[in-house]
PDB file of C-alpha atoms in Angstrom:
ATOM      1  CA  MET A 476       0.000   0.000   0.000  1.00 59.00           C
ATOM      2  CA  ASN A 477       1.562   3.319  -1.076  1.00 70.00           C
ATOM      3  CA  ASN A 478       1.559   6.534   0.942  1.00 78.00           C
ATOM      4  CA  THR A 479      -1.344   8.021  -1.007  1.00 76.00           C
ATOM      5  CA  HIS A 480      -3.590   5.036  -0.331  1.00 80.00           C
ATOM      6  CA  THR A 481      -2.573   5.083   3.328  1.00 86.00           C
ATOM      7  CA  LYS A 482      -3.686   8.709   3.633  1.00 89.00           C
ATOM      8  CA  ALA A 483      -6.911   7.906   1.801  1.00 87.00           C
ATOM      9  CA  TYR A 484      -7.738   5.076   4.203  1.00 88.00           C
ATOM     10  CA  ILE A 485      -6.933   7.346   7.154  1.00 92.00           C
ATOM     11  CA  ALA A 486      -9.362   9.888   5.683  1.00 90.00           C
ATOM     12  CA  LEU A 487     -11.976   7.132   5.353  1.00 87.00           C
ATOM     13  CA  ALA A 488     -11.419   6.131   8.984  1.00 90.00           C
ATOM     14  CA  ILE A 489     -11.976   9.746  10.053  1.00 91.00           C
ATOM     15  CA  ILE A 490     -15.240   9.767   8.098  1.00 87.00           C
ATOM     16  CA  CYS A 491     -16.440   6.586   9.788  1.00 86.00           C
ATOM     17  CA  VAL A 492     -15.658   7.892  13.280  1.00 89.00           C
ATOM     18  CA  THR A 493     -17.010  11.420  12.866  1.00 90.00           C
ATOM     19  CA  TRP A 494     -20.162  10.497  10.959  1.00 85.00           C
ATOM     20  CA  GLY A 495     -20.687   7.572  13.326  1.00 85.00           C
ATOM     21  CA  THR A 496     -20.629   9.873  16.359  1.00 91.00           C
ATOM     22  CA  THR A 497     -22.678  12.836  15.143  1.00 90.00           C
ATOM     23  CA  PHE A 498     -25.925  11.503  16.634  1.00 88.00           C
ATOM     24  CA  LEU A 499     -24.022  11.011  19.891  1.00 91.00           C
ATOM     25  CA  ALA A 500     -22.771  14.614  19.750  1.00 94.00           C
ATOM     26  CA  THR A 501     -26.305  15.775  18.998  1.00 93.00           C
ATOM     27  CA  ARG A 502     -27.637  13.968  22.056  1.00 91.00           C
ATOM     28  CA  VAL A 503     -24.975  15.662  24.189  1.00 93.00           C
ATOM     29  CA  GLY A 504     -25.719  19.066  22.669  1.00 95.00           C
ATOM     30  CA  ILE A 505     -29.482  18.981  23.187  1.00 93.00           C
ATOM     31  CA  GLN A 506     -29.002  18.475  26.908  1.00 92.00           C
ATOM     32  CA  SER A 507     -28.087  22.167  27.025  1.00 94.00           C
ATOM     33  CA  ILE A 508     -29.611  23.671  23.888  1.00 95.00           C
ATOM     34  CA  PRO A 509     -33.175  22.845  22.733  1.00 95.00           C
ATOM     35  CA  PRO A 510     -33.051  20.344  19.832  1.00 94.00           C
ATOM     36  CA  ILE A 511     -34.599  22.431  17.048  1.00 95.00           C
ATOM     37  CA  LEU A 512     -32.532  25.495  17.987  1.00 96.00           C
ATOM     38  CA  PHE A 513     -29.429  23.310  18.212  1.00 96.00           C
ATOM     39  CA  GLY A 514     -30.073  21.964  14.720  1.00 93.00           C
ATOM     40  CA  ALA A 515     -30.711  25.463  13.373  1.00 95.00           C
ATOM     41  CA  MET A 516     -27.415  26.758  14.749  1.00 96.00           C
ATOM     42  CA  ARG A 517     -25.487  23.733  13.543  1.00 93.00           C
ATOM     43  CA  GLN A 518     -26.856  23.810   9.990  1.00 93.00           C
ATOM     44  CA  THR A 519     -26.508  27.577   9.578  1.00 95.00           C
ATOM     45  CA  LEU A 520     -22.861  27.493  10.676  1.00 95.00           C
ATOM     46  CA  ALA A 521     -22.229  24.564   8.327  1.00 92.00           C
ATOM     47  CA  ALA A 522     -23.819  26.596   5.513  1.00 93.00           C
ATOM     48  CA  LEU A 523     -21.342  29.409   6.167  1.00 94.00           C
ATOM     49  CA  PHE A 524     -18.502  26.928   5.686  1.00 91.00           C
ATOM     50  CA  PHE A 525     -19.899  25.619   2.393  1.00 90.00           C
ATOM     51  CA  PHE A 526     -20.556  29.101   1.003  1.00 93.00           C
ATOM     52  CA  THR A 527     -17.106  30.298   2.093  1.00 93.00           C
ATOM     53  CA  VAL A 528     -15.396  27.430   0.268  1.00 89.00           C
ATOM     54  CA  PHE A 529     -17.603  27.962  -2.787  1.00 90.00           C
ATOM     55  CA  PHE A 530     -16.744  31.656  -3.149  1.00 93.00           C
ATOM     56  CA  MET A 531     -13.067  31.186  -2.222  1.00 92.00           C
ATOM     57  CA  ARG A 532     -12.821  28.776  -5.159  1.00 89.00           C
ATOM     58  CA  GLY A 533     -14.157  31.453  -7.476  1.00 88.00           C
ATOM     59  CA  GLY A 534     -17.697  30.143  -7.646  1.00 83.00           C
ATOM     60  CA  VAL A 535     -20.364  32.140  -9.466  1.00 84.00           C
ATOM     61  CA  LEU A 536     -24.029  31.866  -8.516  1.00 86.00           C
ATOM     62  CA  PRO A 537     -26.169  30.258 -11.243  1.00 84.00           C
ATOM     63  CA  LYS A 538     -29.704  31.333 -12.056  1.00 84.00           C
ATOM     64  CA  TRP A 539     -32.433  30.874  -9.447  1.00 84.00           C
ATOM     65  CA  HIS A 540     -34.092  28.312 -11.720  1.00 81.00           C
ATOM     66  CA  ASP A 541     -31.089  26.022 -11.241  1.00 77.00           C
ATOM     67  CA  MET A 542     -31.045  26.424  -7.449  1.00 84.00           C
ATOM     68  CA  ARG A 543     -34.671  26.465  -6.325  1.00 87.00           C
ATOM     69  CA  MET A 544     -35.152  22.701  -6.028  1.00 88.00           C
ATOM     70  CA  GLN A 545     -32.100  22.570  -3.756  1.00 88.00           C
ATOM     71  CA  VAL A 546     -34.106  24.744  -1.361  1.00 92.00           C
ATOM     72  CA  VAL A 547     -36.946  22.199  -1.408  1.00 93.00           C
ATOM     73  CA  ALA A 548     -34.455  19.380  -0.875  1.00 89.00           C
ATOM     74  CA  GLY A 549     -32.908  21.314   2.013  1.00 90.00           C
ATOM     75  CA  LEU A 550     -36.268  21.774   3.725  1.00 94.00           C
ATOM     76  CA  LEU A 551     -37.004  18.050   3.496  1.00 93.00           C
ATOM     77  CA  MET A 552     -33.494  16.815   4.310  1.00 88.00           C
ATOM     78  CA  ILE A 553     -32.255  19.378   6.814  1.00 89.00           C
ATOM     79  CA  ALA A 554     -35.355  20.857   8.469  1.00 93.00           C
ATOM     80  CA  PHE A 555     -37.827  17.952   8.448  1.00 94.00           C
ATOM     81  CA  GLY A 556     -35.069  15.334   8.296  1.00 90.00           C
ATOM     82  CA  ASN A 557     -31.951  16.159  10.257  1.00 86.00           C
ATOM     83  CA  GLY A 558     -33.589  18.777  12.485  1.00 89.00           C
ATOM     84  CA  VAL A 559     -36.520  16.565  13.434  1.00 91.00           C
ATOM     85  CA  VAL A 560     -34.123  13.683  14.183  1.00 91.00           C
ATOM     86  CA  ALA A 561     -32.464  15.917  16.796  1.00 89.00           C
ATOM     87  CA  TRP A 562     -35.918  16.307  18.347  1.00 91.00           C
ATOM     88  CA  GLY A 563     -36.465  12.541  18.371  1.00 91.00           C
ATOM     89  CA  ILE A 564     -33.041  11.820  19.896  1.00 90.00           C
ATOM     90  CA  LYS A 565     -34.282  13.664  22.966  1.00 88.00           C
ATOM     91  CA  TYR A 566     -36.418  10.592  23.709  1.00 90.00           C
ATOM     92  CA  VAL A 567     -34.528   7.737  21.986  1.00 87.00           C
ATOM     93  CA  SER A 568     -30.916   6.565  22.219  1.00 83.00           C
ATOM     94  CA  SER A 569     -28.497   7.888  19.605  1.00 84.00           C
ATOM     95  CA  GLY A 570     -27.557   4.338  18.576  1.00 81.00           C
ATOM     96  CA  LEU A 571     -31.161   3.292  17.973  1.00 80.00           C
ATOM     97  CA  ALA A 572     -31.801   6.488  16.011  1.00 85.00           C
ATOM     98  CA  THR A 573     -28.810   5.749  13.790  1.00 82.00           C
ATOM     99  CA  ILE A 574     -30.006   2.199  13.108  1.00 80.00           C
ATOM    100  CA  ILE A 575     -33.475   3.418  12.108  1.00 82.00           C
ATOM    101  CA  CYS A 576     -32.026   6.120   9.852  1.00 82.00           C
ATOM    102  CA  SER A 577     -29.738   3.605   8.154  1.00 77.00           C
ATOM    103  CA  MET A 578     -32.822   2.212   6.397  1.00 77.00           C
ATOM    104  CA  MET A 579     -32.953   5.122   3.938  1.00 74.00           C
ATOM    105  CA  PRO A 580     -32.306   2.971   0.813  1.00 72.00           C
ATOM    106  CA  ILE A 581     -35.243   0.772   1.803  1.00 77.00           C
ATOM    107  CA  TRP A 582     -37.533   3.807   2.074  1.00 81.00           C
ATOM    108  CA  VAL A 583     -36.393   4.742  -1.439  1.00 77.00           C
ATOM    109  CA  ILE A 584     -37.651   1.404  -2.748  1.00 75.00           C
ATOM    110  CA  LEU A 585     -41.027   1.696  -1.020  1.00 77.00           C
ATOM    111  CA  ILE A 586     -41.542   5.284  -2.179  1.00 79.00           C
ATOM    112  CA  ASN A 587     -40.712   4.308  -5.757  1.00 74.00           C
ATOM    113  CA  LEU A 588     -43.102   1.355  -5.617  1.00 72.00           C
ATOM    114  CA  VAL A 589     -45.939   3.462  -4.204  1.00 72.00           C
ATOM    115  CA  SER A 590     -45.366   6.225  -6.762  1.00 72.00           C
ATOM    116  CA  ASN A 591     -45.374   3.713  -9.664  1.00 63.00           C
ATOM    117  CA  SER A 592     -42.004   4.958 -10.875  1.00 60.00           C
ATOM    118  CA  GLY A 593     -41.257   1.705 -12.672  1.00 58.00           C
ATOM    119  CA  GLU A 594     -39.025   0.386  -9.912  1.00 59.00           C
ATOM    120  CA  LYS A 595     -38.216  -3.273 -10.519  1.00 67.00           C
ATOM    121  CA  LEU A 596     -37.417  -5.695  -7.740  1.00 71.00           C
ATOM    122  CA  ASN A 597     -34.881  -8.483  -7.927  1.00 80.00           C
ATOM    123  CA  TRP A 598     -34.283 -11.098  -5.257  1.00 82.00           C
ATOM    124  CA  LYS A 599     -31.495  -9.086  -3.600  1.00 85.00           C
ATOM    125  CA  ILE A 600     -33.626  -5.971  -3.266  1.00 82.00           C
ATOM    126  CA  GLY A 601     -36.630  -7.978  -2.067  1.00 83.00           C
ATOM    127  CA  LEU A 602     -34.657  -9.985   0.490  1.00 89.00           C
ATOM    128  CA  GLY A 603     -32.750  -6.893   1.640  1.00 85.00           C
ATOM    129  CA  THR A 604     -35.983  -4.982   2.205  1.00 83.00           C
ATOM    130  CA  LEU A 605     -37.450  -7.898   4.153  1.00 87.00           C
ATOM    131  CA  MET A 606     -34.288  -8.109   6.280  1.00 88.00           C
ATOM    132  CA  GLY A 607     -34.455  -4.376   7.004  1.00 83.00           C
ATOM    133  CA  PHE A 608     -37.978  -4.556   8.364  1.00 83.00           C
ATOM    134  CA  THR A 609     -37.201  -7.792  10.216  1.00 86.00           C
ATOM    135  CA  GLY A 610     -34.347  -6.059  12.018  1.00 83.00           C
ATOM    136  CA  LEU A 611     -36.557  -3.076  12.800  1.00 77.00           C
ATOM    137  CA  ALA A 612     -39.291  -5.384  14.125  1.00 78.00           C
ATOM    138  CA  LEU A 613     -36.757  -7.101  16.401  1.00 80.00           C
ATOM    139  CA  ILE A 614     -35.756  -3.749  17.843  1.00 72.00           C
ATOM    140  CA  PHE A 615     -39.378  -2.833  18.521  1.00 70.00           C
ATOM    141  CA  ARG A 616     -40.008  -6.275  20.010  1.00 71.00           C
ATOM    142  CA  ASP A 617     -37.094  -5.732  22.382  1.00 64.00           C
ATOM    143  CA  HIS A 618     -38.580  -2.369  23.375  1.00 64.00           C
ATOM    144  CA  LEU A 619     -42.263  -3.331  23.704  1.00 65.00           C
ATOM    145  CA  THR A 620     -42.411  -2.148  27.301  1.00 69.00           C
ATOM    146  CA  ASP A 621     -40.691   1.108  26.327  1.00 70.00           C
ATOM    147  CA  LEU A 622     -43.345   1.715  23.656  1.00 68.00           C
ATOM    148  CA  GLN A 623     -45.858   2.149  26.481  1.00 75.00           C
ATOM    149  CA  ASN A 624     -43.938   5.313  27.310  1.00 83.00           C
ATOM    150  CA  ARG A 625     -45.531   8.052  25.198  1.00 85.00           C
ATOM    151  CA  ASP A 626     -42.303  10.039  24.950  1.00 88.00           C
ATOM    152  CA  TYR A 627     -40.366   7.018  23.702  1.00 86.00           C
ATOM    153  CA  LEU A 628     -43.082   6.126  21.175  1.00 86.00           C
ATOM    154  CA  PHE A 629     -43.162   9.750  20.037  1.00 90.00           C
ATOM    155  CA  GLY A 630     -39.392   9.698  19.556  1.00 90.00           C
ATOM    156  CA  ILE A 631     -39.584   6.560  17.405  1.00 88.00           C
ATOM    157  CA  ILE A 632     -42.374   7.993  15.235  1.00 90.00           C
ATOM    158  CA  VAL A 633     -40.515  11.288  14.833  1.00 92.00           C
ATOM    159  CA  ILE A 634     -37.286   9.575  13.753  1.00 91.00           C
ATOM    160  CA  VAL A 635     -39.065   7.327  11.234  1.00 90.00           C
ATOM    161  CA  PHE A 636     -40.831  10.409   9.827  1.00 93.00           C
ATOM    162  CA  ALA A 637     -37.522  12.280   9.632  1.00 91.00           C
ATOM    163  CA  SER A 638     -35.855   9.352   7.890  1.00 88.00           C
ATOM    164  CA  ILE A 639     -38.589   9.253   5.236  1.00 90.00           C
ATOM    165  CA  SER A 640     -38.431  13.038   4.815  1.00 92.00           C
ATOM    166  CA  TRP A 641     -34.673  12.834   4.349  1.00 86.00           C
ATOM    167  CA  THR A 642     -35.195  10.139   1.728  1.00 84.00           C
ATOM    168  CA  LEU A 643     -37.660  12.299  -0.219  1.00 88.00           C
ATOM    169  CA  GLY A 644     -35.259  15.240  -0.067  1.00 86.00           C
ATOM    170  CA  THR A 645     -32.389  13.100  -1.297  1.00 79.00           C
ATOM    171  CA  MET A 646     -34.468  11.813  -4.210  1.00 82.00           C
ATOM    172  CA  ILE A 647     -35.474  15.363  -5.175  1.00 85.00           C
ATOM    173  CA  ALA A 648     -31.869  16.568  -4.957  1.00 80.00           C
ATOM    174  CA  LYS A 649     -30.710  13.697  -7.149  1.00 75.00           C
ATOM    175  CA  LYS A 650     -33.520  14.123  -9.688  1.00 78.00           C
ATOM    176  CA  ASN A 651     -32.776  17.838 -10.040  1.00 77.00           C
ATOM    177  CA  PHE A 652     -28.997  17.515 -10.081  1.00 70.00           C
ATOM    178  CA  THR A 653     -27.254  19.884 -12.475  1.00 71.00           C
ATOM    179  CA  GLU A 654     -23.572  20.545 -13.003  1.00 71.00           C
ATOM    180  CA  LYS A 655     -24.399  24.256 -12.974  1.00 74.00           C
ATOM    181  CA  VAL A 656     -24.666  23.990  -9.177  1.00 77.00           C
ATOM    182  CA  SER A 657     -21.442  22.855  -7.499  1.00 81.00           C
ATOM    183  CA  PRO A 658     -21.561  20.378  -4.585  1.00 80.00           C
ATOM    184  CA  PHE A 659     -20.436  23.101  -2.157  1.00 84.00           C
ATOM    185  CA  LEU A 660     -23.136  25.490  -3.364  1.00 88.00           C
ATOM    186  CA  SER A 661     -25.905  22.872  -3.267  1.00 85.00           C
ATOM    187  CA  SER A 662     -24.851  21.903   0.260  1.00 86.00           C
ATOM    188  CA  GLY A 663     -24.784  25.553   1.292  1.00 90.00           C
ATOM    189  CA  ILE A 664     -28.264  26.155  -0.109  1.00 91.00           C
ATOM    190  CA  GLN A 665     -29.666  23.033   1.531  1.00 89.00           C
ATOM    191  CA  THR A 666     -28.150  23.626   4.976  1.00 91.00           C
ATOM    192  CA  LEU A 667     -29.006  27.336   4.962  1.00 94.00           C
ATOM    193  CA  SER A 668     -32.634  26.843   3.885  1.00 95.00           C
ATOM    194  CA  GLY A 669     -33.055  24.042   6.405  1.00 94.00           C
ATOM    195  CA  GLY A 670     -31.340  26.044   9.143  1.00 95.00           C
ATOM    196  CA  ILE A 671     -33.555  29.090   8.573  1.00 96.00           C
ATOM    197  CA  MET A 672     -36.683  26.922   8.689  1.00 97.00           C
ATOM    198  CA  LEU A 673     -35.507  25.379  11.964  1.00 96.00           C
ATOM    199  CA  PHE A 674     -34.976  28.862  13.437  1.00 97.00           C
ATOM    200  CA  ILE A 675     -38.585  29.645  12.479  1.00 97.00           C
ATOM    201  CA  PHE A 676     -39.883  26.394  14.036  1.00 95.00           C
ATOM    202  CA  SER A 677     -37.852  26.635  17.226  1.00 96.00           C
ATOM    203  CA  PRO A 678     -40.050  29.128  19.180  1.00 95.00           C
ATOM    204  CA  PHE A 679     -43.118  26.973  18.523  1.00 94.00           C
ATOM    205  CA  VAL A 680     -41.525  23.626  19.436  1.00 92.00           C
ATOM    206  CA  ASP A 681     -38.618  24.217  21.795  1.00 93.00           C
ATOM    207  CA  SER A 682     -38.725  25.111  25.458  1.00 91.00           C
ATOM    208  CA  TYR A 683     -36.123  27.704  26.393  1.00 92.00           C
ATOM    209  CA  GLU A 684     -36.641  27.240  30.117  1.00 88.00           C
ATOM    210  CA  HIS A 685     -33.426  25.255  30.540  1.00 84.00           C
ATOM    211  CA  LEU A 686     -31.461  26.839  27.690  1.00 92.00           C
ATOM    212  CA  LYS A 687     -27.802  27.285  28.571  1.00 91.00           C
ATOM    213  CA  PHE A 688     -24.774  27.686  26.368  1.00 92.00           C
ATOM    214  CA  ASP A 689     -22.512  25.623  28.579  1.00 93.00           C
ATOM    215  CA  GLN A 690     -19.252  23.908  27.695  1.00 93.00           C
ATOM    216  CA  ASN A 691     -20.812  20.578  26.705  1.00 93.00           C
ATOM    217  CA  GLY A 692     -23.383  22.155  24.401  1.00 94.00           C
ATOM    218  CA  LEU A 693     -20.902  24.447  22.671  1.00 95.00           C
ATOM    219  CA  MET A 694     -18.309  21.682  22.308  1.00 96.00           C
ATOM    220  CA  ALA A 695     -20.930  19.394  20.754  1.00 95.00           C
ATOM    221  CA  LEU A 696     -21.929  22.179  18.355  1.00 96.00           C
ATOM    222  CA  ALA A 697     -18.299  22.859  17.426  1.00 96.00           C
ATOM    223  CA  TYR A 698     -17.678  19.126  16.931  1.00 95.00           C
ATOM    224  CA  LEU A 699     -20.595  18.813  14.529  1.00 93.00           C
ATOM    225  CA  VAL A 700     -19.732  21.923  12.518  1.00 92.00           C
ATOM    226  CA  ILE A 701     -15.946  21.522  12.379  1.00 91.00           C
ATOM    227  CA  LEU A 702     -15.470  17.750  12.371  1.00 90.00           C
ATOM    228  CA  GLY A 703     -18.914  16.565  11.286  1.00 86.00           C
ATOM    229  CA  SER A 704     -19.082  18.985   8.368  1.00 83.00           C
ATOM    230  CA  ALA A 705     -15.850  20.772   7.395  1.00 83.00           C
ATOM    231  CA  VAL A 706     -13.216  18.125   8.167  1.00 86.00           C
ATOM    232  CA  SER A 707     -15.371  15.134   7.235  1.00 84.00           C
ATOM    233  CA  TYR A 708     -16.406  16.516   3.870  1.00 78.00           C
ATOM    234  CA  THR A 709     -12.778  17.356   3.073  1.00 80.00           C
ATOM    235  CA  CYS A 710     -11.778  13.799   4.023  1.00 86.00           C
ATOM    236  CA  TYR A 711     -14.690  12.382   2.038  1.00 81.00           C
ATOM    237  CA  SER A 712     -13.679  14.292  -1.081  1.00 74.00           C
ATOM    238  CA  TYR A 713     -10.048  13.200  -0.704  1.00 83.00           C
ATOM    239  CA  ALA A 714     -10.915   9.540  -0.090  1.00 84.00           C
ATOM    240  CA  LEU A 715     -13.293   9.542  -3.053  1.00 76.00           C
ATOM    241  CA  SER A 716     -10.541  10.898  -5.313  1.00 79.00           C
ATOM    242  CA  LYS A 717      -8.055   8.179  -4.300  1.00 82.00           C
ATOM    243  CA  LEU A 718     -10.182   5.084  -3.594  1.00 79.00           C
ATOM    244  CA  PRO A 719     -12.966   3.245  -5.464  1.00 74.00           C
ATOM    245  CA  THR A 720     -16.398   4.656  -4.642  1.00 68.00           C
ATOM    246  CA  SER A 721     -17.526   1.207  -3.518  1.00 65.00           C
ATOM    247  CA  VAL A 722     -14.788   1.228  -0.857  1.00 71.00           C
ATOM    248  CA  VAL A 723     -15.620   4.731   0.372  1.00 75.00           C
ATOM    249  CA  ALA A 724     -19.327   3.822   0.450  1.00 71.00           C
ATOM    250  CA  MET A 725     -18.602   1.219   3.121  1.00 73.00           C
ATOM    251  CA  TYR A 726     -18.868   4.023   5.682  1.00 77.00           C
ATOM    252  CA  ALA A 727     -22.646   3.518   5.501  1.00 74.00           C
ATOM    253  CA  TYR A 728     -22.269   0.060   7.073  1.00 75.00           C
ATOM    254  CA  ILE A 729     -19.675   1.096   9.662  1.00 81.00           C
ATOM    255  CA  ASN A 730     -21.368   4.244  11.002  1.00 81.00           C
ATOM    256  CA  PRO A 731     -24.298   2.525  12.780  1.00 82.00           C
ATOM    257  CA  VAL A 732     -21.929   0.077  14.484  1.00 82.00           C
ATOM    258  CA  ILE A 733     -19.766   2.920  15.775  1.00 86.00           C
ATOM    259  CA  ALA A 734     -22.869   4.864  16.851  1.00 85.00           C
ATOM    260  CA  VAL A 735     -24.231   1.979  18.933  1.00 84.00           C
ATOM    261  CA  ILE A 736     -20.863   1.214  20.550  1.00 86.00           C
ATOM    262  CA  MET A 737     -20.040   4.858  21.336  1.00 88.00           C
ATOM    263  CA  GLY A 738     -23.520   5.469  22.741  1.00 87.00           C
ATOM    264  CA  TRP A 739     -23.009   2.490  25.035  1.00 88.00           C
ATOM    265  CA  LEU A 740     -19.509   3.554  26.110  1.00 89.00           C
ATOM    266  CA  ILE A 741     -20.082   7.276  26.607  1.00 88.00           C
ATOM    267  CA  LEU A 742     -23.782   7.719  27.383  1.00 85.00           C
ATOM    268  CA  ASP A 743     -24.426   4.301  28.927  1.00 86.00           C
ATOM    269  CA  GLU A 744     -27.105   3.578  26.327  1.00 82.00           C
ATOM    270  CA  LYS A 745     -28.652   0.137  26.177  1.00 77.00           C
ATOM    271  CA  LEU A 746     -26.675  -2.481  24.275  1.00 77.00           C
ATOM    272  CA  ASN A 747     -27.618  -6.150  24.252  1.00 79.00           C
ATOM    273  CA  GLY A 748     -27.645  -9.143  21.959  1.00 82.00           C
ATOM    274  CA  VAL A 749     -31.012  -8.299  20.397  1.00 80.00           C
ATOM    275  CA  ILE A 750     -29.862  -4.812  19.391  1.00 78.00           C
ATOM    276  CA  GLY A 751     -26.634  -6.250  17.995  1.00 83.00           C
ATOM    277  CA  ILE A 752     -28.459  -8.912  15.970  1.00 87.00           C
ATOM    278  CA  SER A 753     -31.038  -6.372  14.769  1.00 83.00           C
ATOM    279  CA  ALA A 754     -28.320  -3.983  13.619  1.00 82.00           C
ATOM    280  CA  ALA A 755     -26.517  -6.800  11.798  1.00 87.00           C
ATOM    281  CA  ILE A 756     -29.731  -7.861  10.014  1.00 89.00           C
ATOM    282  CA  ILE A 757     -30.547  -4.281   8.962  1.00 84.00           C
ATOM    283  CA  LEU A 758     -27.009  -3.631   7.719  1.00 83.00           C
ATOM    284  CA  GLY A 759     -27.035  -6.955   5.891  1.00 88.00           C
ATOM    285  CA  GLY A 760     -30.310  -5.955   4.266  1.00 85.00           C
ATOM    286  CA  LEU A 761     -28.865  -2.573   3.326  1.00 81.00           C
ATOM    287  CA  TYR A 762     -25.916  -4.302   1.699  1.00 83.00           C
ATOM    288  CA  LEU A 763     -28.202  -6.611  -0.325  1.00 86.00           C
ATOM    289  CA  VAL A 764     -30.375  -3.694  -1.440  1.00 80.00           C
ATOM    290  CA  ASN A 765     -27.377  -1.793  -2.728  1.00 75.00           C
ATOM    291  CA  GLN A 766     -26.007  -4.909  -4.410  1.00 79.00           C
ATOM    292  CA  GLY A 767     -29.424  -5.389  -5.988  1.00 80.00           C
ATOM    293  CA  PHE A 768     -29.336  -1.894  -7.445  1.00 72.00           C
ATOM    294  CA  LYS A 769     -25.780  -2.501  -8.598  1.00 70.00           C
ATOM    295  CA  THR A 770     -26.909  -5.605 -10.478  1.00 71.00           C
ATOM    296  CA  GLN A 771     -30.001  -3.865 -11.810  1.00 64.00           C
ATOM    297  CA  THR A 772     -28.189  -0.833 -13.214  1.00 59.00           C
ATOM    298  CA  LYS A 773     -25.019  -2.741 -14.189  1.00 57.00           C
ATOM    299  CA  LYS A 774     -22.831  -0.005 -12.781  1.00 49.00           C
ATOM    300  CA  GLU A 775     -19.632  -0.304 -10.807  1.00 45.00           C
ATOM    301  CA  GLU A 776     -21.141   0.696  -7.477  1.00 43.00           C
ATOM    302  CA  PRO A 777     -24.562   1.458  -5.938  1.00 44.00           C
ATOM    303  CA  GLU A 778     -25.443   5.129  -5.927  1.00 45.00           C
ATOM    304  CA  LEU A 779     -27.769   4.950  -2.960  1.00 43.00           C
ATOM    305  CA  VAL A 780     -24.941   4.989  -0.447  1.00 41.00           C
ATOM    306  CA  LYS A 781     -23.153   7.920  -2.066  1.00 44.00           C
ATOM    307  CA  PRO A 782     -24.229  10.837   0.139  1.00 46.00           C
ATOM    308  CA  ASN A 783     -25.178  14.280  -0.940  1.00 47.00           C
ATOM    309  CA  VAL A 784     -22.579  16.520   0.661  1.00 48.00           C
ATOM    310  CA  ALA A 785     -25.215  18.016   2.941  1.00 49.00           C
ATOM    311  CA  GLN A 786     -25.829  14.492   4.240  1.00 48.00           C
ATOM    312  CA  LEU A 787     -22.520  14.558   6.076  1.00 45.00           C
ATOM    313  CA  GLU A 788     -23.627  12.759   9.193  1.00 51.00           C
ATOM    314  CA  TYR A 789     -27.023  11.296   8.559  1.00 48.00           C
ATOM    315  CA  GLU A 790     -26.250   7.699   7.837  1.00 44.00           C
TER     316      GLU A 790
END
């Protein structure tokens, strides 16, 4: 392995760790700062980074016609997706939230089937989808008593809703992709539009009674903006330029594992055999789904696990 590949794999390792711990950092942050406000601050600061890089590289704004659907995608992905997840994590462990959100490719299949988009199933996609819901059912079965808690049930529903919203936003962003809008600009538009919407929602949803900008909250915010966005995207871009996309895409299978383990180690979140088996089944299903799309499209790697740059931490 040459020096370049070594650096690329180090960059990939950084991606796996940072994107695997962003839900954990979010859970720490919302202990001090209300979840919707926390998400609004985080996304707006991330938008400043993306816009700064875009203009420093000599970027020129395209016409509004080429950018407007990125605003819609940002509202679905960032406001109703990422922001609402932060709300749900208030009631559900960060590891469990990550596992549920890892099912995004499966939501894509179901949405396409419902919308009669001509989606065709092969045995890998079908089995992978079945495995995903089997794993999710095992998690719910292990938490049947917890579901009697209204807050916990609310958290689960909110996270599932956010995951589906993120999926819709991702599909819209992909459908309306144009080379006239650079990745940095599209990410800036999405995070800024989502951040502004979260600022608008915050007074109606959040309680500011216990708001405090203490060390833990500010450190969590800084971690998400600097490492979760700026550093991770830089590492992602570098790894993608030096390694096969299929190798870089493996982060999607590693992140949930890191999230569950770190939540257990740092926040003393529940970790048992059922959760481990459920996570393995869901990740196995995710792998089969992506392999099914790879076979179906006859391309080198599945596109579903290639994140939009605004997606930095979601999976």
